[in-house]
Tab-separated table of C-alpha atoms in Angstrom:
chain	number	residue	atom	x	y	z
A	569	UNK	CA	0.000	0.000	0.000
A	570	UNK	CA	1.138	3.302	-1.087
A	571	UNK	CA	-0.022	5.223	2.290
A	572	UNK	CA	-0.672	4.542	5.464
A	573	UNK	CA	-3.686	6.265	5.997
A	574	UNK	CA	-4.974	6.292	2.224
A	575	UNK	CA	-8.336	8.207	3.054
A	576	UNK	CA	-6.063	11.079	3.670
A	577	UNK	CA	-6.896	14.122	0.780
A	578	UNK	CA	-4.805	16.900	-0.226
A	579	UNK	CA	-5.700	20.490	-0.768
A	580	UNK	CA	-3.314	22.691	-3.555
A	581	UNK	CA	-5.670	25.639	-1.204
A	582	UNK	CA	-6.277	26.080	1.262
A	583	UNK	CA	-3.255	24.442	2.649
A	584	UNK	CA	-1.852	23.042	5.892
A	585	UNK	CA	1.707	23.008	5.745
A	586	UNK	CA	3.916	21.521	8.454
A	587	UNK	CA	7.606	21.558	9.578
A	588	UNK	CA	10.168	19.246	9.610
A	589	UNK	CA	13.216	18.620	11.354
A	590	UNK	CA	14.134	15.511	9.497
A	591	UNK	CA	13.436	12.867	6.774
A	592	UNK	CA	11.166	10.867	9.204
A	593	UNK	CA	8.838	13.155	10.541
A	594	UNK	CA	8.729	14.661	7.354
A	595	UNK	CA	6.811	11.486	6.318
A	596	UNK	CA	4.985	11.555	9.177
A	597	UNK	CA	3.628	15.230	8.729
A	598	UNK	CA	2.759	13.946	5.232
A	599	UNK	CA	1.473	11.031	6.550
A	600	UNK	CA	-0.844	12.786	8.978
A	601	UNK	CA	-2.387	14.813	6.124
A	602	UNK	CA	0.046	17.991	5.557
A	603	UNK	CA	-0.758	19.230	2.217
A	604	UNK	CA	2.817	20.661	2.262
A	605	UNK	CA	6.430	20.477	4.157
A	606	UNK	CA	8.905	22.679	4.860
A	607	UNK	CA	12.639	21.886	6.174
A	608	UNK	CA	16.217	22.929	6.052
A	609	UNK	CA	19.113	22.135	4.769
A	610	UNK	CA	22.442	21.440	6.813
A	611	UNK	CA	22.888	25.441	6.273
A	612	UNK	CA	20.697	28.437	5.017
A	613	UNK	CA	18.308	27.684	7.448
A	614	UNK	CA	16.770	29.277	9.931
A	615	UNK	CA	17.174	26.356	11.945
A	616	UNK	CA	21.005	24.894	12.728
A	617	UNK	CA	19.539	21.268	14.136
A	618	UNK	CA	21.714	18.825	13.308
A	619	UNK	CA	18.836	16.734	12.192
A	620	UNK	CA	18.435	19.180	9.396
A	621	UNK	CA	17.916	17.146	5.845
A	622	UNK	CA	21.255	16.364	2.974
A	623	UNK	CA	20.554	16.552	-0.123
A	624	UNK	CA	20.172	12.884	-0.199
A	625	UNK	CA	17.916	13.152	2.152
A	626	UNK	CA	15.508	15.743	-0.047
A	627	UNK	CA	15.945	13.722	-3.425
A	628	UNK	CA	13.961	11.229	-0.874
A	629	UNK	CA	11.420	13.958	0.798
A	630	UNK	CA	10.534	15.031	-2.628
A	631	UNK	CA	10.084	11.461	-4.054
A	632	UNK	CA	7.762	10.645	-0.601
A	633	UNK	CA	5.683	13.268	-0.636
A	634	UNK	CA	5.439	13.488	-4.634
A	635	UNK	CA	4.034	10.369	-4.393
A	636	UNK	CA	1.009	11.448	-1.940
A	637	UNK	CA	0.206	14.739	-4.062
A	638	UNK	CA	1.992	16.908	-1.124
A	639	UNK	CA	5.211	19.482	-1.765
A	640	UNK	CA	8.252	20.183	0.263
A	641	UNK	CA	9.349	23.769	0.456
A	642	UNK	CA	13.211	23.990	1.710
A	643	UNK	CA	14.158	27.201	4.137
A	644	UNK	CA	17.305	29.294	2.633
A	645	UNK	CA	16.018	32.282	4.797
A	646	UNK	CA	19.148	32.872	6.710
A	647	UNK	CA	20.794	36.494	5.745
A	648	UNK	CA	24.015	35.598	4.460
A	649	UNK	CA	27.413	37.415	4.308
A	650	UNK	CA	28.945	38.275	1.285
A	651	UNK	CA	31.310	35.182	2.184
A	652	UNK	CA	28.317	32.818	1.694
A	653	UNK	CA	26.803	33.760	-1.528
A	654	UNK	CA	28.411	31.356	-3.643
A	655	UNK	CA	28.432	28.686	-2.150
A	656	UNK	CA	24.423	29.581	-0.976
A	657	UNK	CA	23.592	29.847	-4.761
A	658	UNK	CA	25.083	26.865	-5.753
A	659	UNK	CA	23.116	24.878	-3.009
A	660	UNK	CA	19.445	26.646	-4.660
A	661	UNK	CA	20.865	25.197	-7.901
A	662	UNK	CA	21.128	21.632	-6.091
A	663	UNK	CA	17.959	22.129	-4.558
A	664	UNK	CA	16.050	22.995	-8.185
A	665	UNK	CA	17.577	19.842	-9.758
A	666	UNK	CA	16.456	17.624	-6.881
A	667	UNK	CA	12.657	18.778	-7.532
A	668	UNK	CA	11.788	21.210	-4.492
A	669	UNK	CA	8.863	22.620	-4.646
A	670	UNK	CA	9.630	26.376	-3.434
A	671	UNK	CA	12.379	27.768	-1.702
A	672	UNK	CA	11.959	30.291	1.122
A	673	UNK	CA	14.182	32.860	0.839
A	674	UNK	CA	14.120	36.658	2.679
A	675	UNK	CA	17.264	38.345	1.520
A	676	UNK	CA	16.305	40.041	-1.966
A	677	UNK	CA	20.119	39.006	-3.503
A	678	UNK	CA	19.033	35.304	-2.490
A	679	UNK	CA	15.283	35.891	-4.607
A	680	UNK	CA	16.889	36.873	-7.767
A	681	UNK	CA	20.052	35.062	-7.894
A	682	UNK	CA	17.088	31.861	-6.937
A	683	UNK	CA	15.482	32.972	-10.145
A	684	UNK	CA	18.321	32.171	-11.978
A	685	UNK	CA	20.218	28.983	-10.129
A	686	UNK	CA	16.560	27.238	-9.455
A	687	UNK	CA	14.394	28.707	-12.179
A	688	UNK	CA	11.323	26.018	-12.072
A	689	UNK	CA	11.035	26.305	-8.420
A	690	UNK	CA	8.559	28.442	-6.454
A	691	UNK	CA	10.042	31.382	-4.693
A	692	UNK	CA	8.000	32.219	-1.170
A	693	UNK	CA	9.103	35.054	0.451
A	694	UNK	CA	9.959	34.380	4.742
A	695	UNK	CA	8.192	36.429	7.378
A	696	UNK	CA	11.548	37.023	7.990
A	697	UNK	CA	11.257	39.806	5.649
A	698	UNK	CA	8.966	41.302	7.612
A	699	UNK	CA	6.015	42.130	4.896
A	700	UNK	CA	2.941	44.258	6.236
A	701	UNK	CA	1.428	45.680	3.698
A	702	UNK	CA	0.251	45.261	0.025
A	703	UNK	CA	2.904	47.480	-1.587
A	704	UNK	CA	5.622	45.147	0.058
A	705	UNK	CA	4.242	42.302	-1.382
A	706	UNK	CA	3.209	43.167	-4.896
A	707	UNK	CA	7.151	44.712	-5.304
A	708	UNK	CA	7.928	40.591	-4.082
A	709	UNK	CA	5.252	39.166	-6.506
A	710	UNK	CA	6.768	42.066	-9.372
A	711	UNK	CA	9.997	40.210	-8.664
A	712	UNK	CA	9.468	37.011	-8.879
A	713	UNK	CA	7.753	35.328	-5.572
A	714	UNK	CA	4.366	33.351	-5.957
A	715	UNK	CA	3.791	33.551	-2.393
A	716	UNK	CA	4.682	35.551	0.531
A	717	UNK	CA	4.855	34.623	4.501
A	718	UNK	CA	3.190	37.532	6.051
A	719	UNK	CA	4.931	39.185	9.403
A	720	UNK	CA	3.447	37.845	12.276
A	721	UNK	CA	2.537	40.876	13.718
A	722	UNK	CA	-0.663	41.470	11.773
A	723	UNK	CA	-4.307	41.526	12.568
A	724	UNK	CA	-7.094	39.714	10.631
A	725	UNK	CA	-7.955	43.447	9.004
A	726	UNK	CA	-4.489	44.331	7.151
A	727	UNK	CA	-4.183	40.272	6.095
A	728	UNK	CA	-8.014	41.251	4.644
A	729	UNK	CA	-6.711	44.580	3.407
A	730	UNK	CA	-3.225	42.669	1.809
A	731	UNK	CA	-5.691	39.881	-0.060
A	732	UNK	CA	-8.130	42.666	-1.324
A	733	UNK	CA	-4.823	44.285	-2.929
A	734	UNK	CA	-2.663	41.960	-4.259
A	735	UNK	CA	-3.059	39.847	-7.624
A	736	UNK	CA	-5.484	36.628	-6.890
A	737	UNK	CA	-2.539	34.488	-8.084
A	738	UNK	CA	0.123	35.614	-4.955
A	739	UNK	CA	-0.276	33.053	-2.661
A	740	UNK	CA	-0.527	34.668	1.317
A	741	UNK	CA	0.779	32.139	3.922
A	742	UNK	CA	0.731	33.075	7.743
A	743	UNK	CA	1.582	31.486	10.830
A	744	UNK	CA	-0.882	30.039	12.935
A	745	UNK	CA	0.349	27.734	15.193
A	746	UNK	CA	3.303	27.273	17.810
A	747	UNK	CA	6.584	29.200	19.409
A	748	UNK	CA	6.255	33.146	18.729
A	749	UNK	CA	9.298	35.256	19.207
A	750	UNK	CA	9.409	38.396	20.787
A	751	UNK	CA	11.603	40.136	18.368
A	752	UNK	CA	9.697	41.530	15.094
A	753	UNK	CA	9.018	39.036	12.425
A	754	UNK	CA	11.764	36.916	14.505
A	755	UNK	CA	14.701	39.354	13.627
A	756	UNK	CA	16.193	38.788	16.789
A	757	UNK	CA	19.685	40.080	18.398
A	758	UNK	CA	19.490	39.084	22.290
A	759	UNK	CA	20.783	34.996	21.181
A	760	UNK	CA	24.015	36.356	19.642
A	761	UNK	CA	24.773	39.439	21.918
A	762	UNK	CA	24.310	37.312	25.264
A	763	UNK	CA	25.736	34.159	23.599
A	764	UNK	CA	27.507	34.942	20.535
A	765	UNK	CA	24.827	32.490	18.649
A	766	UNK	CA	23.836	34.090	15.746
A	767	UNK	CA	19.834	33.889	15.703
A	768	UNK	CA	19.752	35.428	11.970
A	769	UNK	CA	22.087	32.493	10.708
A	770	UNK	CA	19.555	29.598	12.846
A	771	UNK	CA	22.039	29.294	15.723
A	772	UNK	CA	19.273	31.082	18.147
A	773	UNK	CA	19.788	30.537	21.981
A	774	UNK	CA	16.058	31.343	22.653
A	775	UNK	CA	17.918	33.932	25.774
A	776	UNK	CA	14.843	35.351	25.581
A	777	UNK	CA	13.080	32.073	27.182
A	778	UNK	CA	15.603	32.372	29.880
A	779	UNK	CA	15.021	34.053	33.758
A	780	UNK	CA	15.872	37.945	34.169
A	781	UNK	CA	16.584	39.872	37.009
A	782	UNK	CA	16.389	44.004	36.548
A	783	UNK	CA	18.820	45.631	38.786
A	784	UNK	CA	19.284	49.730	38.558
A	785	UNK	CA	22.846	50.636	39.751
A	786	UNK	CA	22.787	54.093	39.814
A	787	UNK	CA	19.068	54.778	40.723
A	788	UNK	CA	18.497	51.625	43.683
A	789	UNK	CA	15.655	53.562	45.024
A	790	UNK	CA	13.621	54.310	42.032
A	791	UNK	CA	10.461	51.775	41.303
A	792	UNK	CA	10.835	49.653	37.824
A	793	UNK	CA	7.635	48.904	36.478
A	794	UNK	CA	8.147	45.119	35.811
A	795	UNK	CA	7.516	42.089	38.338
A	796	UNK	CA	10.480	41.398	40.181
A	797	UNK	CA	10.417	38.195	42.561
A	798	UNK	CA	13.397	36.715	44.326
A	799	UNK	CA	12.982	33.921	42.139
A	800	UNK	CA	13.448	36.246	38.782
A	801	UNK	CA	11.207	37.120	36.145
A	802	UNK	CA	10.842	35.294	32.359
A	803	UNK	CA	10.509	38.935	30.735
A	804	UNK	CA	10.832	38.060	27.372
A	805	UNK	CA	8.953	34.625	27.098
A	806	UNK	CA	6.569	35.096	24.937
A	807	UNK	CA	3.455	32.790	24.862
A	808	UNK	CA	2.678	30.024	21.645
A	809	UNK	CA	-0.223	30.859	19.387
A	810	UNK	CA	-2.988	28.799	18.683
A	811	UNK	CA	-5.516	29.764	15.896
A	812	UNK	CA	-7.358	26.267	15.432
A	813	UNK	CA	-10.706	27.840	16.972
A	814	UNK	CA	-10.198	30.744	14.233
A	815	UNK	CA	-9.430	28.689	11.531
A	816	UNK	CA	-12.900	29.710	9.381
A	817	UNK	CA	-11.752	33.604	10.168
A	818	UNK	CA	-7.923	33.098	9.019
A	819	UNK	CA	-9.462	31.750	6.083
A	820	UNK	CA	-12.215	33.924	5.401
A	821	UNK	CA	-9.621	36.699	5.397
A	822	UNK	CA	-7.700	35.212	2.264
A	823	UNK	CA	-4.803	33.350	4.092
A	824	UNK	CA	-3.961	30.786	1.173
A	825	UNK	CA	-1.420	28.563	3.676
A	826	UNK	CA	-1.697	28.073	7.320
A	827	UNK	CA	1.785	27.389	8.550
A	828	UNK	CA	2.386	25.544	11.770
A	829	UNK	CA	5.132	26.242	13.412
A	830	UNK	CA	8.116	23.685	14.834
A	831	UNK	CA	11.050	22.680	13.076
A	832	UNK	CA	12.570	21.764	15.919
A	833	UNK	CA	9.913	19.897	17.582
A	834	UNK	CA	9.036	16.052	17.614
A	835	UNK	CA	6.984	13.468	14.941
A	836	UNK	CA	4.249	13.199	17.266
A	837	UNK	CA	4.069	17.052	18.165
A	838	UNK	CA	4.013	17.948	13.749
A	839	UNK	CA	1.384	14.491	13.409
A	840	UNK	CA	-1.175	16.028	16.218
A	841	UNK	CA	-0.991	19.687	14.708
A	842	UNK	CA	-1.084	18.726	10.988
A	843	UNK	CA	-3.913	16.166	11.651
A	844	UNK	CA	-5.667	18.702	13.297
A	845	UNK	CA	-5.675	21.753	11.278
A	846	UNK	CA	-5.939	19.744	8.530
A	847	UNK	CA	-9.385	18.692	10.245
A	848	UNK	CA	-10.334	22.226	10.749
A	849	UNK	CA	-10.033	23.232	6.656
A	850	UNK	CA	-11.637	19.865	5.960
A	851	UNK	CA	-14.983	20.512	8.026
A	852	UNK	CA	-15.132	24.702	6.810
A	853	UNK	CA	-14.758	23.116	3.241
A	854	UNK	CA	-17.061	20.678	3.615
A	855	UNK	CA	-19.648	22.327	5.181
A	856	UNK	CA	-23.325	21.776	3.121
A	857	UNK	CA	-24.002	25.346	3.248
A	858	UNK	CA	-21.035	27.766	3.169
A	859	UNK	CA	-23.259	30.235	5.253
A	860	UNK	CA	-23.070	28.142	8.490
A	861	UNK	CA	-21.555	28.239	11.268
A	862	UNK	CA	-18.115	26.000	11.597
A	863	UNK	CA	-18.757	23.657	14.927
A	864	UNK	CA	-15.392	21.376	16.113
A	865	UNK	CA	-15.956	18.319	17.841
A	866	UNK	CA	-14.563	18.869	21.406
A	867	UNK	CA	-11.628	16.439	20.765
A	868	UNK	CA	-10.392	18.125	17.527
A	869	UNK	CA	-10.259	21.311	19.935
A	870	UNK	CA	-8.385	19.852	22.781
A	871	UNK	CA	-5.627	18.649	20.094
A	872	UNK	CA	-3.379	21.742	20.868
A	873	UNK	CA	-3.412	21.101	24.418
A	874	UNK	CA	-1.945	17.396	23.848
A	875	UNK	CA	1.413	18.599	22.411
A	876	UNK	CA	4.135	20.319	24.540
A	877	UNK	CA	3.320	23.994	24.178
A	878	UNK	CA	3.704	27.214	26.352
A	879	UNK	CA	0.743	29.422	27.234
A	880	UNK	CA	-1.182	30.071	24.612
A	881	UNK	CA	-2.427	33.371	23.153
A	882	UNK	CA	-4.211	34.060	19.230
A	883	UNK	CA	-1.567	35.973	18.539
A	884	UNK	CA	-1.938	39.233	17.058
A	885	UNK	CA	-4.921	38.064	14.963
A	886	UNK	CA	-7.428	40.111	17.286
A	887	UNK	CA	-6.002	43.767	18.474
A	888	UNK	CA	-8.636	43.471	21.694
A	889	UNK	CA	-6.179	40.308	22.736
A	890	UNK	CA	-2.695	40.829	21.749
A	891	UNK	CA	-0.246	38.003	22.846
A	892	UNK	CA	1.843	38.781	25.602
A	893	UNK	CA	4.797	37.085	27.599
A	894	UNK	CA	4.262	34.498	30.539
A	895	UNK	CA	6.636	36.055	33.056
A	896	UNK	CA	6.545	32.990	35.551
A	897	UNK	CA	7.912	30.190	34.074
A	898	UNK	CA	10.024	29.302	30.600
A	899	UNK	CA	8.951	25.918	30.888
A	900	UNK	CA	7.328	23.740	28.374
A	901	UNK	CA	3.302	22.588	28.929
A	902	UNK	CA	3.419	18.864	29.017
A	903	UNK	CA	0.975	16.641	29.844
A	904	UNK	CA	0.939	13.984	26.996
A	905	UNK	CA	3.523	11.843	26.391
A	906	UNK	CA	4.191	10.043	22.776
A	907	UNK	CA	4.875	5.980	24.530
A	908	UNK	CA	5.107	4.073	20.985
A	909	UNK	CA	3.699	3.779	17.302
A	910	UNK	CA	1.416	0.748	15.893
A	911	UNK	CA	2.890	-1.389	13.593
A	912	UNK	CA	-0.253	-3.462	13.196
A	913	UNK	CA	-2.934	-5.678	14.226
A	914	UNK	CA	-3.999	-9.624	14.450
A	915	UNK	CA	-7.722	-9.361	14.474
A	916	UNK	CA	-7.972	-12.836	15.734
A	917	UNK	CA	-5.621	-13.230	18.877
A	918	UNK	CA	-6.788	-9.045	19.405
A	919	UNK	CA	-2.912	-8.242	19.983
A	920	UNK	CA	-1.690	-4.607	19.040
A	921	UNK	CA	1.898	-4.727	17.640
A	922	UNK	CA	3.845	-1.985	18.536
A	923	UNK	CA	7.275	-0.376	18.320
A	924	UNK	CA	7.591	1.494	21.999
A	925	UNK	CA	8.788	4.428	22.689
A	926	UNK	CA	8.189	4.998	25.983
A	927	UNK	CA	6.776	3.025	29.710
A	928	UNK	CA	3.389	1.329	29.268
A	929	UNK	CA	1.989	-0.486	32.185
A	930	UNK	CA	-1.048	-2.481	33.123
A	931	UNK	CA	-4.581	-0.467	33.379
A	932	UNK	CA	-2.607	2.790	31.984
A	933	UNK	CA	-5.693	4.311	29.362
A	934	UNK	CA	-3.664	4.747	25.506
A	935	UNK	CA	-4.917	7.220	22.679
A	936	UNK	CA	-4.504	6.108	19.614
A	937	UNK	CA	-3.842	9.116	16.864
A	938	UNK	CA	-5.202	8.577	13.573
A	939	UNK	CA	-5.302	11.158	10.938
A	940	UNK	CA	-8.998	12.159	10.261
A	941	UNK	CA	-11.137	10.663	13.014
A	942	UNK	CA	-11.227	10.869	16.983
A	943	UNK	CA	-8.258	9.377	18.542
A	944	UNK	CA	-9.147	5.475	19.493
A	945	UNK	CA	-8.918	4.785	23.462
A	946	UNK	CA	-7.975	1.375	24.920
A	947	UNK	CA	-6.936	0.406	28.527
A	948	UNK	CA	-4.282	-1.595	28.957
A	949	UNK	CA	-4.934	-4.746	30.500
A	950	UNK	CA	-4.017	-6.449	34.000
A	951	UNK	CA	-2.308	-9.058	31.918
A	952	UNK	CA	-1.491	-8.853	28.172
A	953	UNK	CA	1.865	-7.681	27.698
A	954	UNK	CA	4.137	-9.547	25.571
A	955	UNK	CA	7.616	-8.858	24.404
A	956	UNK	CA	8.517	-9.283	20.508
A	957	UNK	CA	8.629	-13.538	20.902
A	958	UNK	CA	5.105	-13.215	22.477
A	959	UNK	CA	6.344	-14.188	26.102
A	960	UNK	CA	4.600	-12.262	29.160
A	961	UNK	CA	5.905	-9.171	30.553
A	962	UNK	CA	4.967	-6.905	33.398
A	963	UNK	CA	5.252	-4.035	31.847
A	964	UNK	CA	6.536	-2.285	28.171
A	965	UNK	CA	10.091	0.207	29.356
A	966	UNK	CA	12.499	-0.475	26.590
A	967	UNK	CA	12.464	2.048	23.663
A	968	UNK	CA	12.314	1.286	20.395
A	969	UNK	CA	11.972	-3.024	21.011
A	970	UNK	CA	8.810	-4.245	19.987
A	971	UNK	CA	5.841	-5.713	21.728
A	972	UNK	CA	1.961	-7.005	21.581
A	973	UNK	CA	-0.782	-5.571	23.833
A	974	UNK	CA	-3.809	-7.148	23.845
A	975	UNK	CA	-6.551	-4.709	22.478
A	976	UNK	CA	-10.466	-5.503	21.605
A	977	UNK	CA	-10.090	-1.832	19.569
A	978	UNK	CA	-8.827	-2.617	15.988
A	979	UNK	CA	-6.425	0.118	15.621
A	980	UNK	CA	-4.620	0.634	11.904
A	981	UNK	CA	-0.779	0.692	11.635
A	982	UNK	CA	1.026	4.180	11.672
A	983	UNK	CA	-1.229	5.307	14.358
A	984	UNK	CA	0.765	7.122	17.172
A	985	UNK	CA	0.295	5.815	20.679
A	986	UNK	CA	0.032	8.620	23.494
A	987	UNK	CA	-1.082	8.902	27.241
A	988	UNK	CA	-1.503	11.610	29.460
A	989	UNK	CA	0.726	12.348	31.922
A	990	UNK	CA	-1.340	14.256	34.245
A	991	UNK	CA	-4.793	14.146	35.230
């Protein structure tokens, strides 16, 4: 079988399109119904995880997703020094041969001399170049981009007053999900003045995640209007967005991609978010009368809450309820933890194969993640563990070694296996 999940249908628009931090999860966002990809390179990224894809490695990406009618766009959004150009535009010209779809670029020398070195691929413009306005991005479009990644500073109004503006063939893509940075359009200095990590080049330090303390030498008397505690304050840690509620207004206001944010996060973390905003578009398209009302099931809508995450805010989609910072803790929101994928099931014994990732033990409750349908629940039993040779075992703790689970629910292979961690 081609795919996995084979009901799975892809959208040219609206689109969902997910991150990657590597060749696997790549197929897993595609796998979990992302209409389209995007990942770096081992440089030009805005992303310096060693995970990052070879060439190799895209020639693969490209042939994967091909296959299942989705795209990969490849990040070369970094601002590069005149030291780096060459070698940079040789690297498009790899990237064009290979098949990308688009690359992302936000230095204007890197969109023209893309035009030339890659001149079948897309060229989308990064929010990195901070567009806010229609002028910006019909100048883009005049030169050569067939989409632009709006700034994520911008309310539902100027994306309406962009779309109204622009020609119906440039492509708008905004953020909607995940990690926001506090810096404009993520043009950040703080990483590489405190740590010499150059955020612009995708070395960031995220120092502005870290704890600050505000101490005035010469003035020790006068009142600074900030919360000071003895433990610190996180005065730069700004909260995650998450739009999935708004999905019908984000694209009622002409947004042609939604982009979900998270290179640098896990499979399970790009499955859950892709799976679920790819839900969202699916039920506001396929609504019988376009006039109605969009109503989530309550699971769909508890999806974001599933995946590590910080606070979350809408961004600055709605000026009455701007995103802000959460100044008491850095720390990650987890209560969910990925514990193994399904690798199939015997219908007749009832055993669940699985690969593990994580502990299971007896009477523990499992969620079972399948792309287009409420996750699948199944308690684990008092007895019913077996290792890989079928043989009893108290309980599943050894990563990555397969086992059986015995499980009335018939559950397909590919599905990801999760269980909360808190209740």
């Amino acid at each position: 079988m081609l795919e996995k999940f084979p009901n799975v249908v892809r959208r040219a628009k609206p689109e969902v399109l997910a991150p990657a931090g590597s060749l696997d999860t790549l197929k897993i966002a595609v796998d979990f119904g992302a209409d389209a990809v995007y990942c770096g390179g081992k440089a030009f990224g805005m992303r310096s995880a060693p995970k990052n894809l070879s060439l190799d490695d895209f020639a693969q990406a490209v042939e994967y997703a091909h296959a299942r009618n989705a795209r990969v766009f490849v990040t070369c959004n970094i601002l590069p020094k005149s030291s780096e150009i060459k070698e940079m535009n040789e690297y498009m010209g790899q990237l064009g041969e290979i098949g990308v779809d688009a690359l992302i670029v936000s230095d204007i020398g890197v969109l023209m001399a893309a035009r030339e070195v890659a001149p079948n691929t897309e060229i989308h413009i990064s929010t990195q170049a901070g567009i806010t306005n229609y002028q910006a991005a019909n100048a883009l479009a005049s030169l050569g981009a067939s989409r632009v990644v709006l700034a994520r500073e911008l309310d539902l109004e100027a994306i309406r007053q962009i779309r109204a503006n622009v020609s119906p063939e440039l492509e708008i893509e905004a953020f909607v999900h995940g990690s926001m940075c506090m810096a404009f359009s993520g043009r950040c200095l703080i990483s590489q003045h405190v740590t010499g990590r150059d955020a612009n080049h995708g070395d960031c330090a995220q120092s502005c995640r870290w704890k600050y303390h505000v101490v005035e030498e010469k003035r020790p008397n006068q009142f600074i209007p900030v919360e000071i505690t003895d433990e610190g304050t996180y005065l730069f840690n700004s909260q995650d967005m998450n739009l999935l509620p708004h999905v019908p207004e984000i694209l009622d206001a002409g947004i042609t991609s939604l982009k979900i944010e998270g290179r640098a996060k896990s499979a399970y973390y790009v499955a859950a978010m892709a799976n679920a905003y790819k839900q969202a578009v699916n039920a506001y398209l396929d609504r019988p009368d376009p006039n109605a009302e969009v109503v989530y099931p309550h699971w769909l809508l508890e999806e974001p809450y599933k995946v590590t995450h910080r606070e979350y805010s809408t961004g600055f989609y709605y000026p009455e309820n701007p995103a802000s910072e959460s100044i008491v803790s850095g720390a990650y929101i987890n209560e969910w933890r990925w514990v193994g994928d399904v690798l199939g099931y015997d219908s007749e014994a009832k055993l669940l194969h699985i690969k593990a990732k994580n502990k299971i033990t007896p009477n523990m409750t499992l969620e079972f993640l399948v792309p287009g349908i409420a996750p699948i629940e199944c308690k684990v039993p008092e007895t019913g563990l077996l290792d890989a040779k079928k043989h009893s075992v108290e309980l599943i703790n050894h990563p990555t070694k397969e086992f059986y689970i015995s499980c009335e629910v018939e559950v397909p292979a590919g599905a990801i296996i999760r269980t909360q961690t808190r209740f």
